[in-house]
């Protein structure tokens, strides 16, 4: 899968995308490179600084809202240019990439849940647009530059970068080759195999800690009983 992120703050992605599982599983181009990396990583992540598509000498990307009100909005002409250029440049370079699925993050979006994460993981190309300030001009959505709006929760953030990182993290776990052999995205909280419920409690060594014991059934080696206990402890 390829993910292109359009953001005013590419540097925010250092850390979540450069450590741990995502570091091992993805090639990460913080500089907006559009060249496909010739590597066999299951995930290619490219960042594009929206500022480069800004207007005039100062690369203006935002403006004050019509009708008045606090804060600034990101301009539709700037965002449209960014999405079109990122899409066309890549489509010309890589005939395997057909149509990107383009997502904008906002509290008005559909709440991100596991079923949606699993569906998004089936795409071969995502473009993630990170808003900032008070948000973006509605014509970006109405004019068809975005395929869907997604919210990660009912609260207001300063930008769409954290929602983008949350989505990349959740989606990447369902891409073959991202999780190691020892881990699985199959039987876990909210997965279909557990009926979208929260999974059972987990325990590991030591067997007892300050009088707190591991449930005996988990020490019994009786797989049928363990399975029954686990199913009975789904929430
Ligand atoms: C948000 C959320 C969110 C609103 C204005 C970014 C901010 C600023 N995105 N789930 N909750 N976005 O608060 O996805 O542009």
Short mmCIF file of C-alpha atoms and ligand atoms in Angstrom, two decimals:
data_model
loop_
_atom_site.label_atom_id
_atom_site.label_comp_id
_atom_site.label_asym_id
_atom_site.label_seq_id
_atom_site.Cartn_x
_atom_site.Cartn_y
_atom_site.Cartn_z
CA UNK A 1 0.00 0.00 0.00
CA UNK A 2 1.06 3.57 -0.73
CA UNK A 3 -0.04 6.45 1.51
CA UNK A 4 0.50 10.09 0.53
CA UNK A 5 -0.07 12.60 3.33
CA UNK A 6 -0.70 16.28 2.56
CA UNK A 7 0.14 18.39 5.63
CA UNK A 8 1.47 21.77 6.73
CA UNK A 9 3.60 20.02 9.36
CA UNK A 10 5.53 17.05 7.87
CA UNK A 11 7.94 17.08 10.82
CA UNK A 12 5.09 16.03 13.15
CA UNK A 13 5.24 12.56 11.60
CA UNK A 14 8.76 11.86 12.85
CA UNK A 15 8.39 9.44 15.73
CA UNK A 16 5.19 7.51 15.01
CA UNK A 17 6.35 6.69 11.48
CA UNK A 18 10.05 6.36 12.23
CA UNK A 19 9.94 4.04 15.24
CA UNK A 20 8.87 0.46 16.04
CA UNK A 21 6.63 -1.55 13.74
CA UNK A 22 5.96 1.25 11.25
CA UNK A 23 9.69 1.94 10.93
CA UNK A 24 10.40 -1.69 10.07
CA UNK A 25 7.41 -2.14 7.77
CA UNK A 26 7.43 1.07 5.78
CA UNK A 27 9.68 3.19 3.66
CA UNK A 28 9.08 6.76 4.73
CA UNK A 29 9.86 9.81 2.63
CA UNK A 30 9.45 12.92 4.75
CA UNK A 31 10.50 15.19 1.91
CA UNK A 32 7.49 14.71 -0.33
CA UNK A 33 9.42 12.58 -2.79
CA UNK A 34 7.06 11.08 -5.31
CA UNK A 35 9.54 8.58 -6.73
CA UNK A 36 8.52 5.08 -5.82
CA UNK A 37 11.15 3.52 -3.62
CA UNK A 38 12.44 0.30 -5.09
CA UNK A 39 12.05 -1.66 -1.90
CA UNK A 40 9.83 -4.52 -0.87
CA UNK A 41 8.36 -2.88 2.24
CA UNK A 42 4.61 -3.55 2.53
CA UNK A 43 3.94 0.14 3.14
CA UNK A 44 5.27 3.26 1.37
CA UNK A 45 4.49 6.55 3.14
CA UNK A 46 5.18 9.90 1.48
CA UNK A 47 4.66 13.34 3.01
CA UNK A 48 3.88 16.46 0.98
CA UNK A 49 4.17 19.94 2.51
CA UNK A 50 1.01 21.87 1.59
CA UNK A 51 3.02 25.10 1.85
CA UNK A 52 4.71 24.28 -1.49
CA UNK A 53 1.30 24.67 -3.18
CA UNK A 54 0.59 28.04 -1.50
CA UNK A 55 -0.10 31.32 -3.32
CA UNK A 56 2.34 34.08 -4.09
CA UNK A 57 5.62 35.05 -2.54
CA UNK A 58 4.58 33.91 0.93
CA UNK A 59 2.92 30.65 -0.16
CA UNK A 60 -0.43 31.63 1.40
CA UNK A 61 -2.57 28.56 2.14
CA UNK A 62 -5.38 30.00 4.29
CA UNK A 63 -7.78 32.92 4.43
CA UNK A 64 -10.48 34.39 6.68
CA UNK A 65 -13.98 32.85 6.60
CA UNK A 66 -16.77 34.43 4.51
CA UNK A 67 -19.55 35.58 6.81
CA UNK A 68 -17.04 36.44 9.52
CA UNK A 69 -16.08 34.38 12.56
CA UNK A 70 -12.91 33.44 14.36
CA UNK A 71 -9.93 31.67 12.87
CA UNK A 72 -8.74 30.92 9.36
CA UNK A 73 -9.65 28.29 6.77
CA UNK A 74 -7.47 26.44 4.30
CA UNK A 75 -8.21 27.59 0.75
CA UNK A 76 -9.91 25.32 -1.80
CA UNK A 77 -7.66 26.48 -4.69
CA UNK A 78 -4.52 25.52 -2.77
CA UNK A 79 -5.84 22.14 -1.61
CA UNK A 80 -7.25 21.25 -5.04
CA UNK A 81 -3.85 22.02 -6.64
CA UNK A 82 -2.07 19.85 -4.05
CA UNK A 83 -4.39 16.86 -4.47
CA UNK A 84 -4.39 17.08 -8.28
CA UNK A 85 -0.60 17.40 -8.54
CA UNK A 86 0.15 14.59 -6.06
CA UNK A 87 -2.35 12.35 -7.86
CA UNK A 88 -1.33 13.12 -11.46
CA UNK A 89 2.43 13.06 -10.79
CA UNK A 90 2.13 9.60 -9.27
CA UNK A 91 -0.30 8.23 -11.79
CA UNK A 92 2.13 9.15 -14.58
CA UNK A 93 5.04 7.53 -12.80
CA UNK A 94 3.38 4.35 -11.65
CA UNK A 95 0.78 2.65 -13.81
CA UNK A 96 0.06 0.18 -10.97
CA UNK A 97 -1.49 2.98 -8.91
CA UNK A 98 -4.97 3.49 -10.24
CA UNK A 99 -7.32 5.69 -8.23
CA UNK A 100 -6.41 6.94 -4.76
CA UNK A 101 -8.94 6.88 -1.94
CA UNK A 102 -8.78 10.42 -0.54
CA UNK A 103 -9.62 11.10 3.12
CA UNK A 104 -10.01 14.37 5.05
CA UNK A 105 -10.04 14.35 8.86
CA UNK A 106 -12.65 16.39 10.70
CA UNK A 107 -15.10 16.13 13.64
CA UNK A 108 -17.87 16.17 10.99
CA UNK A 109 -16.57 12.90 9.54
CA UNK A 110 -17.79 9.34 10.00
CA UNK A 111 -16.34 7.88 13.23
CA UNK A 112 -13.33 5.62 12.55
CA UNK A 113 -14.11 2.07 13.71
CA UNK A 114 -12.38 -1.28 13.18
CA UNK A 115 -14.67 -2.36 10.33
CA UNK A 116 -13.74 0.81 8.42
CA UNK A 117 -10.03 0.27 9.23
CA UNK A 118 -10.20 -3.24 7.73
CA UNK A 119 -11.95 -1.87 4.64
CA UNK A 120 -9.40 0.91 4.15
CA UNK A 121 -6.57 -1.64 4.42
CA UNK A 122 -7.80 -3.19 1.16
CA UNK A 123 -6.89 -0.04 -0.84
CA UNK A 124 -3.59 0.08 -2.72
CA UNK A 125 -3.34 3.89 -2.48
CA UNK A 126 -4.59 6.39 0.12
CA UNK A 127 -4.23 10.17 0.11
CA UNK A 128 -4.70 11.73 3.56
CA UNK A 129 -5.44 15.47 3.82
CA UNK A 130 -4.61 17.04 7.19
CA UNK A 131 -6.59 20.19 7.96
CA UNK A 132 -5.40 22.94 10.24
CA UNK A 133 -6.73 26.18 11.73
CA UNK A 134 -10.57 26.08 11.75
CA UNK A 135 -10.66 23.59 8.89
CA UNK A 136 -11.02 23.72 5.11
CA UNK A 137 -13.33 25.39 2.57
CA UNK A 138 -16.40 23.13 2.15
CA UNK A 139 -15.93 23.18 -1.64
CA UNK A 140 -12.97 20.78 -1.24
CA UNK A 141 -15.53 18.16 -0.17
CA UNK A 142 -18.48 19.28 -2.33
CA UNK A 143 -16.23 19.65 -5.40
CA UNK A 144 -15.08 16.01 -5.24
CA UNK A 145 -11.42 16.36 -4.23
CA UNK A 146 -12.15 14.21 -1.15
CA UNK A 147 -13.82 10.76 -1.12
CA UNK A 148 -14.73 10.72 2.56
CA UNK A 149 -14.44 12.62 5.82
CA UNK A 150 -13.33 10.61 8.85
CA UNK A 151 -13.38 11.56 12.53
CA UNK A 152 -11.29 9.82 15.21
CA UNK A 153 -13.53 11.12 18.01
CA UNK A 154 -15.96 13.75 19.26
CA UNK A 155 -13.45 16.41 20.25
CA UNK A 156 -11.62 19.19 18.41
CA UNK A 157 -7.91 18.95 17.66
CA UNK A 158 -5.53 21.61 16.36
CA UNK A 159 -4.90 19.71 13.16
CA UNK A 160 -5.51 16.54 11.17
CA UNK A 161 -1.96 15.20 11.65
CA UNK A 162 -2.70 13.09 14.74
CA UNK A 163 -5.84 11.60 13.13
CA UNK A 164 -3.71 10.75 10.07
CA UNK A 165 -1.15 8.97 12.29
CA UNK A 166 -3.94 7.10 14.09
CA UNK A 167 -5.41 5.92 10.79
CA UNK A 168 -1.98 4.92 9.37
CA UNK A 169 -1.21 2.95 12.54
CA UNK A 170 -4.57 1.16 12.65
CA UNK A 171 -4.72 0.42 8.88
CA UNK A 172 -1.08 -0.73 8.62
CA UNK A 173 -1.71 -3.55 11.11
CA UNK A 174 -3.98 -5.18 8.50
CA UNK A 175 -1.45 -5.02 5.68
CA UNK A 176 0.25 -8.41 5.16
CA UNK A 177 3.86 -8.27 6.31
CA UNK A 178 3.52 -5.34 8.71
CA UNK A 179 2.87 -7.29 11.90
CA UNK A 180 5.49 -9.92 12.72
CA UNK A 181 4.62 -13.61 12.63
CA UNK A 182 4.08 -13.62 16.38
CA UNK A 183 1.35 -11.01 16.23
CA UNK A 184 -1.96 -11.14 14.47
CA UNK A 185 -4.67 -8.69 13.64
CA UNK A 186 -7.13 -11.53 13.43
CA UNK A 187 -8.45 -12.28 16.92
CA UNK A 188 -8.32 -8.91 18.65
CA UNK A 189 -10.67 -6.28 20.04
CA UNK A 190 -13.38 -5.19 17.61
CA UNK A 191 -12.34 -7.79 15.02
CA UNK A 192 -15.06 -9.63 13.14
CA UNK A 193 -13.85 -12.96 14.53
CA UNK A 194 -14.65 -11.69 18.03
CA UNK A 195 -18.00 -10.29 16.95
CA UNK A 196 -16.62 -6.73 17.12
CA UNK A 197 -16.41 -7.10 20.93
CA UNK A 198 -13.52 -6.08 23.21
CA UNK A 199 -11.15 -9.00 23.73
CA UNK A 200 -10.64 -11.00 26.95
CA UNK A 201 -8.10 -9.92 29.62
CA UNK A 202 -4.46 -11.01 29.09
CA UNK A 203 -1.88 -12.31 31.58
CA UNK A 204 1.83 -13.22 31.46
CA UNK A 205 4.61 -14.12 33.92
CA UNK A 206 4.97 -13.90 36.89
CA UNK A 207 2.23 -16.34 37.87
CA UNK A 208 1.61 -14.36 41.09
CA UNK A 209 2.46 -10.73 41.84
CA UNK A 210 1.75 -9.25 45.32
CA UNK A 211 -1.04 -11.75 45.88
CA UNK A 212 -2.52 -11.16 42.41
CA UNK A 213 -2.79 -14.53 40.66
CA UNK A 214 -3.29 -15.52 37.03
CA UNK A 215 -6.72 -17.25 36.58
CA UNK A 216 -6.14 -21.00 37.16
CA UNK A 217 -7.87 -21.98 33.91
CA UNK A 218 -5.10 -20.20 31.94
CA UNK A 219 -2.49 -22.36 33.72
CA UNK A 220 -4.45 -25.59 33.20
CA UNK A 221 -3.24 -26.33 29.67
CA UNK A 222 -6.83 -27.36 28.92
CA UNK A 223 -7.37 -25.57 25.58
CA UNK A 224 -11.12 -26.22 25.45
CA UNK A 225 -11.61 -24.70 28.90
CA UNK A 226 -9.29 -21.79 28.04
CA UNK A 227 -11.24 -21.11 24.87
CA UNK A 228 -14.50 -21.18 26.85
CA UNK A 229 -13.10 -18.79 29.49
CA UNK A 230 -11.87 -16.39 26.79
CA UNK A 231 -15.21 -16.36 24.96
CA UNK A 232 -16.95 -15.79 28.31
CA UNK A 233 -14.72 -12.76 28.98
CA UNK A 234 -15.34 -10.86 25.78
CA UNK A 235 -16.93 -7.48 26.50
C1 LIG B 1 -10.53 15.85 13.96
C2 LIG B 1 -11.21 14.87 14.74
C3 LIG B 1 -10.31 17.27 14.31
C4 LIG B 1 -10.67 20.32 13.29
C5 LIG B 1 -10.06 21.61 12.75
C6 LIG B 1 -8.39 19.88 12.67
C7 LIG B 1 -9.49 19.44 13.58
C8 LIG B 1 -8.64 21.33 12.39
N1 LIG B 1 -10.12 15.27 12.83
N2 LIG B 1 -11.15 13.71 14.03
N3 LIG B 1 -11.80 15.00 15.95
N4 LIG B 1 -9.78 18.02 13.34
O1 LIG B 1 -10.62 17.69 15.41
O2 LIG B 1 -10.50 13.97 12.88
O3 LIG B 1 -8.49 21.55 11.03
#
